[in-house]
Short mmCIF file of C-alpha atoms and ligand atoms in Angstrom, two decimals:
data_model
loop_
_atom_site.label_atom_id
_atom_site.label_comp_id
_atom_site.label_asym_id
_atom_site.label_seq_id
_atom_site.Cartn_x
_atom_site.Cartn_y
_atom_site.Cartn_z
CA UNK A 8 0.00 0.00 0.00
CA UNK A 9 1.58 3.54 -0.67
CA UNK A 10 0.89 6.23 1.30
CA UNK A 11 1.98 9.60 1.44
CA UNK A 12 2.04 12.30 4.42
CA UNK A 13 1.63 15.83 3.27
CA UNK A 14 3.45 18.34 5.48
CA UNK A 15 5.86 15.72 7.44
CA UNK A 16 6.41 17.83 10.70
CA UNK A 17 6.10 16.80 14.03
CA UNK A 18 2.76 14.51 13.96
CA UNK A 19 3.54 13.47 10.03
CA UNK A 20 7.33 12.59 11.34
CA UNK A 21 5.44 10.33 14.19
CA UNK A 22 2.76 8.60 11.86
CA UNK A 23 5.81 8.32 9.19
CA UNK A 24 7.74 6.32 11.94
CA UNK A 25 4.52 4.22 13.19
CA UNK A 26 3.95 3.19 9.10
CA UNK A 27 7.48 2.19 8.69
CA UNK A 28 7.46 -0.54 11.50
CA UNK A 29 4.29 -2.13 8.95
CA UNK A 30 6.23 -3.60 6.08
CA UNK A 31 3.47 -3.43 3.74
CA UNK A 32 3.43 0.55 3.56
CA UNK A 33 5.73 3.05 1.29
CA UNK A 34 5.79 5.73 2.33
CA UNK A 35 6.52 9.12 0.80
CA UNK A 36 6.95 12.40 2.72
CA UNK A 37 7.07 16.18 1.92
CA UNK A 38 8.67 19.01 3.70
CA UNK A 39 9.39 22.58 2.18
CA UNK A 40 12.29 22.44 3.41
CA UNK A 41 15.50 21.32 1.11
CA UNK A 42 17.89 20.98 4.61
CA UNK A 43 15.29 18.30 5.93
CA UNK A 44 15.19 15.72 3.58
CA UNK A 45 18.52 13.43 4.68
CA UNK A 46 16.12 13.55 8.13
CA UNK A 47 13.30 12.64 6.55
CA UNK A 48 14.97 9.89 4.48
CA UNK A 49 15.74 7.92 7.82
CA UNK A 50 11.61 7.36 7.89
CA UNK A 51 10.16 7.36 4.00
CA UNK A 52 10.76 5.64 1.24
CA UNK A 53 10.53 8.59 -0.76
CA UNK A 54 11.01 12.46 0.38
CA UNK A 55 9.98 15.61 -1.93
CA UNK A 56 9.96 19.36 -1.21
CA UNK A 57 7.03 21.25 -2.22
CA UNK A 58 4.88 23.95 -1.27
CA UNK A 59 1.13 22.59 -1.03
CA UNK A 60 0.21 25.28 -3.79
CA UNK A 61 2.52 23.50 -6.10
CA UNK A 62 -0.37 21.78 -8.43
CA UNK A 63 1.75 19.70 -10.45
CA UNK A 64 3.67 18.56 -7.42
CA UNK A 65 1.01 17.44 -6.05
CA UNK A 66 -0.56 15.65 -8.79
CA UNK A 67 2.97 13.85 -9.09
CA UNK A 68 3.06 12.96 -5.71
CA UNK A 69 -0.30 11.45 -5.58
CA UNK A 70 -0.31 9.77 -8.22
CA UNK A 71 -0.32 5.50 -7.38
CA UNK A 72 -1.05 6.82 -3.87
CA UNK A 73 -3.80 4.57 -1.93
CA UNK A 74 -4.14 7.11 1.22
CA UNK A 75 -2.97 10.77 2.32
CA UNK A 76 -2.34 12.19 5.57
CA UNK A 77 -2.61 16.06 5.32
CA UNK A 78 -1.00 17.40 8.20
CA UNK A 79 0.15 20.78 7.65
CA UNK A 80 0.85 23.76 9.95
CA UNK A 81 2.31 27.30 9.51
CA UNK A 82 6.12 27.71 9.07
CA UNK A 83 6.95 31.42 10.72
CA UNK A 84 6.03 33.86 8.40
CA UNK A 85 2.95 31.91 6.24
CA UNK A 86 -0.52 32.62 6.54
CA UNK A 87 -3.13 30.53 7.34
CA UNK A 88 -4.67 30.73 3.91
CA UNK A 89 -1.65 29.65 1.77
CA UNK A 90 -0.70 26.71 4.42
CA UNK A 91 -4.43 25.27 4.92
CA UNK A 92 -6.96 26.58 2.30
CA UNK A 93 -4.47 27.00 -0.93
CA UNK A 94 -2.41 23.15 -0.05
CA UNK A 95 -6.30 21.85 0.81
CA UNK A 96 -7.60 23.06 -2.39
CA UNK A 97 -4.62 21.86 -4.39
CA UNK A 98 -4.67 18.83 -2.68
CA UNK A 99 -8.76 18.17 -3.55
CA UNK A 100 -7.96 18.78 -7.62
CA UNK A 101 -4.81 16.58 -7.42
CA UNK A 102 -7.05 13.94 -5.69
CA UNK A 103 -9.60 14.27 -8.51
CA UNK A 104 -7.26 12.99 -10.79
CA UNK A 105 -5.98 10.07 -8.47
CA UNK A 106 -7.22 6.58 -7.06
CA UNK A 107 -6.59 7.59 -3.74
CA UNK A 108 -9.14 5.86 -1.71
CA UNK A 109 -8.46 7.66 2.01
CA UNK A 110 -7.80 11.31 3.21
CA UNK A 111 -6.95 11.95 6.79
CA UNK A 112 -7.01 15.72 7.73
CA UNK A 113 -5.63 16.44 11.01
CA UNK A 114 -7.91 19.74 12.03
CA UNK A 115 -8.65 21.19 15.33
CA UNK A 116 -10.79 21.36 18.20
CA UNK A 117 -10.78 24.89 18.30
CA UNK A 118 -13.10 25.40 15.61
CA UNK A 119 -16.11 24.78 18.14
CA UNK A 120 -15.44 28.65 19.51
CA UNK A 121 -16.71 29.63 22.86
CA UNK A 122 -19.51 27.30 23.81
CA UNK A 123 -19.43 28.72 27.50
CA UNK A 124 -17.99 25.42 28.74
CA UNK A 125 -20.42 23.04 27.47
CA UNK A 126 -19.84 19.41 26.37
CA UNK A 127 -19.80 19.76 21.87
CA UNK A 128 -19.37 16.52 19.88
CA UNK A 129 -19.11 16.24 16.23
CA UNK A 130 -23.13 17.64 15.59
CA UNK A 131 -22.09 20.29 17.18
CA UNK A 132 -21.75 23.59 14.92
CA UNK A 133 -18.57 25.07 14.92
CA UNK A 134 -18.24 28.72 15.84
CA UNK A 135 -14.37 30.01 14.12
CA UNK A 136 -14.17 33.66 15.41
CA UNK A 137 -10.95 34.72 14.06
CA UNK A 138 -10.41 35.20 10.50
CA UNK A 139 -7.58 32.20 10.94
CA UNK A 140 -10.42 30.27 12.40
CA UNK A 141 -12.85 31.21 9.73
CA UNK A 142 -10.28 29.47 7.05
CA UNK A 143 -9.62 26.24 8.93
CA UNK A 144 -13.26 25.79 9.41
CA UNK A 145 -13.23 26.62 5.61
CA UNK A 146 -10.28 23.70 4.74
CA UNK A 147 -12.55 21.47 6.39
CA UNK A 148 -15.82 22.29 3.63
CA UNK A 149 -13.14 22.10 0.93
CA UNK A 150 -12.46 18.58 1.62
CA UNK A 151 -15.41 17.53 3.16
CA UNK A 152 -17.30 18.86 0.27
CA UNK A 153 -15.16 18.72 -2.75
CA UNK A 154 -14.10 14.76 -2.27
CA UNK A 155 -17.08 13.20 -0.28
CA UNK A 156 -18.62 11.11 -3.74
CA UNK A 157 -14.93 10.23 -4.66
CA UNK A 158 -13.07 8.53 -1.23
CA UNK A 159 -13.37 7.80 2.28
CA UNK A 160 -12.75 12.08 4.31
CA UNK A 161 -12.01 11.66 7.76
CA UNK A 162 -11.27 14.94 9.73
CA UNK A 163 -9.27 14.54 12.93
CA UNK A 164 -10.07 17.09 15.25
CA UNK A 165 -7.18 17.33 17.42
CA UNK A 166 -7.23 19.01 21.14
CA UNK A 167 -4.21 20.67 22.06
CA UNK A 168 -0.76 18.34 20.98
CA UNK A 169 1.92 17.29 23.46
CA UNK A 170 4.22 14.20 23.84
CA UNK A 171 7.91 13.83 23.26
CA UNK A 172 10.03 16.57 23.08
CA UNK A 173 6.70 18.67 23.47
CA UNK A 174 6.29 17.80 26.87
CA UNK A 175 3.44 19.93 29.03
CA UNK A 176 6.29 20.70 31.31
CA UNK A 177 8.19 22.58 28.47
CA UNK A 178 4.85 24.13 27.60
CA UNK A 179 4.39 25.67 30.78
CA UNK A 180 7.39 25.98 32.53
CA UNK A 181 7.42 29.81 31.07
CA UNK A 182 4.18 30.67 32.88
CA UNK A 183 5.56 29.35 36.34
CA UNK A 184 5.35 31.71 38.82
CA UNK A 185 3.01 34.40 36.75
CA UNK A 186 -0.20 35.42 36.90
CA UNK A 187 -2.60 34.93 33.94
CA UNK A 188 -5.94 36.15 33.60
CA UNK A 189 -9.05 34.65 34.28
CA UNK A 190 -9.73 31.81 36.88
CA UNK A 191 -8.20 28.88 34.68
CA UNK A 192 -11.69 26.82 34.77
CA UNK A 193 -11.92 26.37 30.77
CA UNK A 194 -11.72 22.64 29.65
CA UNK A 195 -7.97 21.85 28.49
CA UNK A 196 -8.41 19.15 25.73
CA UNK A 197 -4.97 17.44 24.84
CA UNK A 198 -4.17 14.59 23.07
CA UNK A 199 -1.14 12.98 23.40
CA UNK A 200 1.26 12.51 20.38
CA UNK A 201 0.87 8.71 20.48
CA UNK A 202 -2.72 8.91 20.43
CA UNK A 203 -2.55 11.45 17.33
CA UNK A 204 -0.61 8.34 15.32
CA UNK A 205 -2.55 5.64 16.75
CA UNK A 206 -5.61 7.32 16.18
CA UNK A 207 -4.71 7.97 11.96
CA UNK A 208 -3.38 4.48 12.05
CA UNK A 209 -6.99 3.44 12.90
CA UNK A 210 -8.45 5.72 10.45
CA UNK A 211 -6.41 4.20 7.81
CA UNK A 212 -7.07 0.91 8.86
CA UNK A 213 -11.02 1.06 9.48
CA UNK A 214 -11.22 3.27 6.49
CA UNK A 215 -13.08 5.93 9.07
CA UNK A 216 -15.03 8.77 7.01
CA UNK A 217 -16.53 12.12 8.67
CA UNK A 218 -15.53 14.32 11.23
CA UNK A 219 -14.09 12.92 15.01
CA UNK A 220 -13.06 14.60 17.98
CA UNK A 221 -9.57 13.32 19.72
CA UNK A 222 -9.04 14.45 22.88
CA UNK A 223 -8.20 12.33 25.45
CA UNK A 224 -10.47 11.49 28.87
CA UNK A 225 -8.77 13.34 31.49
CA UNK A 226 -11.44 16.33 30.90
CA UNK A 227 -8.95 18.48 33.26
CA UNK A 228 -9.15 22.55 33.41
CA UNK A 229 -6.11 24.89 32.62
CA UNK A 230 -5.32 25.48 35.89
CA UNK A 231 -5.70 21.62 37.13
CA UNK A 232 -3.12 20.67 34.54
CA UNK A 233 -0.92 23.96 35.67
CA UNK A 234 -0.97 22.83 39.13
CA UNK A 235 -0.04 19.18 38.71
CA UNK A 236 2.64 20.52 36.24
CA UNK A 237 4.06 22.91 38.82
CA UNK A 238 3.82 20.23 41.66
CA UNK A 239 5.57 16.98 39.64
CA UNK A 240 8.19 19.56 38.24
CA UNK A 241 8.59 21.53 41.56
CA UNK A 242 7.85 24.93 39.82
CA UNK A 243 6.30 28.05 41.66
CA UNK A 244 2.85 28.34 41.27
CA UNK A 245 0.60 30.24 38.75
CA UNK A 246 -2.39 32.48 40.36
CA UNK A 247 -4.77 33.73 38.40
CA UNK A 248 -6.33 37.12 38.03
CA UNK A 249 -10.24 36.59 37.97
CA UNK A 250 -10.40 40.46 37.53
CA UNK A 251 -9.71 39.98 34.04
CA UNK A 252 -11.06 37.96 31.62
CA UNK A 253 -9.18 35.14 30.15
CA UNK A 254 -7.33 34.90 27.03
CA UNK A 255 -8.47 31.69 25.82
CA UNK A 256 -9.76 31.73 22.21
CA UNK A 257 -12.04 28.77 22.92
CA UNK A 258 -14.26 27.37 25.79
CA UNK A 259 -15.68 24.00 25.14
CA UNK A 260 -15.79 20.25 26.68
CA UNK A 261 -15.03 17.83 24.18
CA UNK A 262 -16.04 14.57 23.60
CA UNK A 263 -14.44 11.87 22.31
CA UNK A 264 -17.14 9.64 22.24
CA UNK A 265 -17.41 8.72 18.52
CA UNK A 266 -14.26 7.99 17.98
CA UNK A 267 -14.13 5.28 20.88
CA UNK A 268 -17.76 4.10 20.02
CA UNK A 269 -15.96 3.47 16.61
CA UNK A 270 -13.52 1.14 18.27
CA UNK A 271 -10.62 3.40 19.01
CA UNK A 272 -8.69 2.71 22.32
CA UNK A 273 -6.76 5.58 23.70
CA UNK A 274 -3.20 4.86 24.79
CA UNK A 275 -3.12 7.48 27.37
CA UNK A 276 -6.79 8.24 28.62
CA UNK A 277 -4.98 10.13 31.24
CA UNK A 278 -2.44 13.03 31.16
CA UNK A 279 1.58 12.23 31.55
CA UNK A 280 2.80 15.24 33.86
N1 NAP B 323 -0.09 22.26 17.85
C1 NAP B 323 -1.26 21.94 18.33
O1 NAP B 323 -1.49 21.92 19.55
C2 NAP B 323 -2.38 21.56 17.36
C3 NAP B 323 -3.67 21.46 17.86
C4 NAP B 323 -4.67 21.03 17.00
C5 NAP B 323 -4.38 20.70 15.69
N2 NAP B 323 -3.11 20.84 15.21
C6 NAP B 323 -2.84 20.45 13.81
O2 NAP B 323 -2.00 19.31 13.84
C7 NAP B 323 -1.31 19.23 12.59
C8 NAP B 323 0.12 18.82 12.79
O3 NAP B 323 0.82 19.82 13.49
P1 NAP B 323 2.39 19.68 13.69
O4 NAP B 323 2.65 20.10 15.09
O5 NAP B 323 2.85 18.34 13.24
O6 NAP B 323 2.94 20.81 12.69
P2 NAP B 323 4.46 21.07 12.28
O7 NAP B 323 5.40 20.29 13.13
O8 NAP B 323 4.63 22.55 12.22
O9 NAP B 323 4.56 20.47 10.79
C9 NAP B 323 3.88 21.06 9.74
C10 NAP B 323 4.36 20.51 8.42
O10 NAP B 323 3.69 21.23 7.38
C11 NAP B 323 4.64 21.62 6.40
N3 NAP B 323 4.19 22.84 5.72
C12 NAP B 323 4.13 24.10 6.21
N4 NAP B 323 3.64 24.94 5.29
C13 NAP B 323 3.39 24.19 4.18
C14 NAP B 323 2.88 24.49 2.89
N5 NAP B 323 2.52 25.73 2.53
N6 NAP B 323 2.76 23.48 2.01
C15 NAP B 323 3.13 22.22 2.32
N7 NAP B 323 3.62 21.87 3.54
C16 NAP B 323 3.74 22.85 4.45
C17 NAP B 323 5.91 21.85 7.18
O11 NAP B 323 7.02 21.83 6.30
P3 NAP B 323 8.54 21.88 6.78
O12 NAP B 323 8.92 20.42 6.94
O13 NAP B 323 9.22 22.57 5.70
O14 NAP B 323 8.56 22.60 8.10
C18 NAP B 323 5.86 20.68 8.15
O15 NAP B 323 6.38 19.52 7.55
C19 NAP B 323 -1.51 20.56 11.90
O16 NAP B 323 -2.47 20.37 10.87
C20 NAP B 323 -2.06 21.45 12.98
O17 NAP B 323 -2.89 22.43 12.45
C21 NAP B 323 -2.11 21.27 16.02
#
């Protein structure tokens, strides 16, 4: 089976390493980057450098692929609409002319906005309110839309990502000490790396179509996960400054019901401090 991982970063470098241990995949991989293919060599079969607006790219890379993993993000200086919306777009028309039979998009919970708190699942409409927002919730439609009579769409919609080498403890260790606005109570939702790649594994495998939440069960607050961060790591702790309101773009319980009702088993239900 071929498969190819559009924008090989840090979850497509984790999946690219999961599909290599299965001897029946080939994998190819593309960065933009020209100083990170030897790297990438170590874990694909095949590495190219493109820009996802590159149409004939693309369509070369594609072509004789079985499934795709899109799983882009912003190098310093890009915009949201060139990295998501153009590569999506270019992306859908080089499908159209492929027998690709699986697309797995890794998106983001944040596109369910500020829902006060509540518990949102998939039904749930999303709510972008920031113009970035507006154009992931727009990638989504493109592929949702453009491909749905052609191949199995499944949208990953990822919580916050941390694992190795992105540990919580580097995530927070800068905040130790301050004080941030707000009280801390919004709903966290991470996902751990190896959740990420086992949960695109089982898309791939099952074939999974539509839209799932992955976020794992620990359903902890900001400042829950704060505090056991400061306590494991013995870091001062972070008060909070309910005079002001907080600076959280989103505010919404996820569930990740569907994708466990669809036979997914999280490797770490819990959070690693
Ligand atoms: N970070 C989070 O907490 C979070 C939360 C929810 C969802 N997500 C989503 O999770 C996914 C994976 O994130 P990540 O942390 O693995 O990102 P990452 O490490 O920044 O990797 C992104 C990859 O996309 C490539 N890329 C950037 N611009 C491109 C373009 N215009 N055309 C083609 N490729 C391009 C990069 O190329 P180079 O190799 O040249 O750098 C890199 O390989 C993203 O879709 C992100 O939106 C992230």
């Amino acid at each position: 089976m071929n498969v190819a991982i559009i924008g090989c970063g840090y979850v497509g470098t984790a999946v690219a390493k999961c599909w290599q241990q299965k001897m029946t995949l080939m994998i190819t991989a593309t960065t933009t980057t020209p100083e990170r293919v030897l790297e990438l060599q170590n874990i694909a079969q095949k590495v190219v450098v493109l820009q996802g607006s590159d149409r004939n790219g693309l369509e070369s890379v594609l072509h004789g692929q079985d499934c795709v993993l899109l799983s882009v993000a912003p190098n310093r200086g890009s915009s949201y609409k060139d990295t998501y919306l153009q590569t999506a777009e270019t992306v859908v028309e080089a499908i159209k002319k492929s027998s690709i039979k699986q697309l797995i998009y890794t998106s983001t919970c944040s596109l369910y906005g500020d829902k006060k708190g509540v518990l949102v699942d998939e039904e749930t409409p999303t709510e972008p309110e920031s113009e970035n927002q507006r154009i992931l919730n727009q990638t989504e439609q493109v592929l949702l839309t453009e491909l749905k009579d052609k191949l199995h769409v499944c949208i990953l919609r990822l919580g916050g990502i941390y694992g190795v080498n992105r540990e919580l403890v580097k995530i927070y260790s800068r905040i130790a000490g301050k004080t941030r606005p707000g009280d801390g109570s919004e709903a966290a939702n991470w996902i751990h790396l190896d959740d990420i790649v086992g949960a695109i594994e089982f898309a791939r495998h099952y074939h999974l179509q539509g839209i799932y939440n992955l976020v794992d069960d620990a359903n902890l607050s900001s400042r829950e996960i704060i505090d056991s961060v400061c306590e494991v790591h013995n870091l001062p702790r972070v008060t909070w400054d309910t005079s002001q309101s907080s600076d959280r773009y989103y505010n919404a319980r996820i569930s990740n019901q569907k994708i466990k009702d669809a036979g997914y088993k999280l490797i770490h239900p819990q959070m690693l401090f």
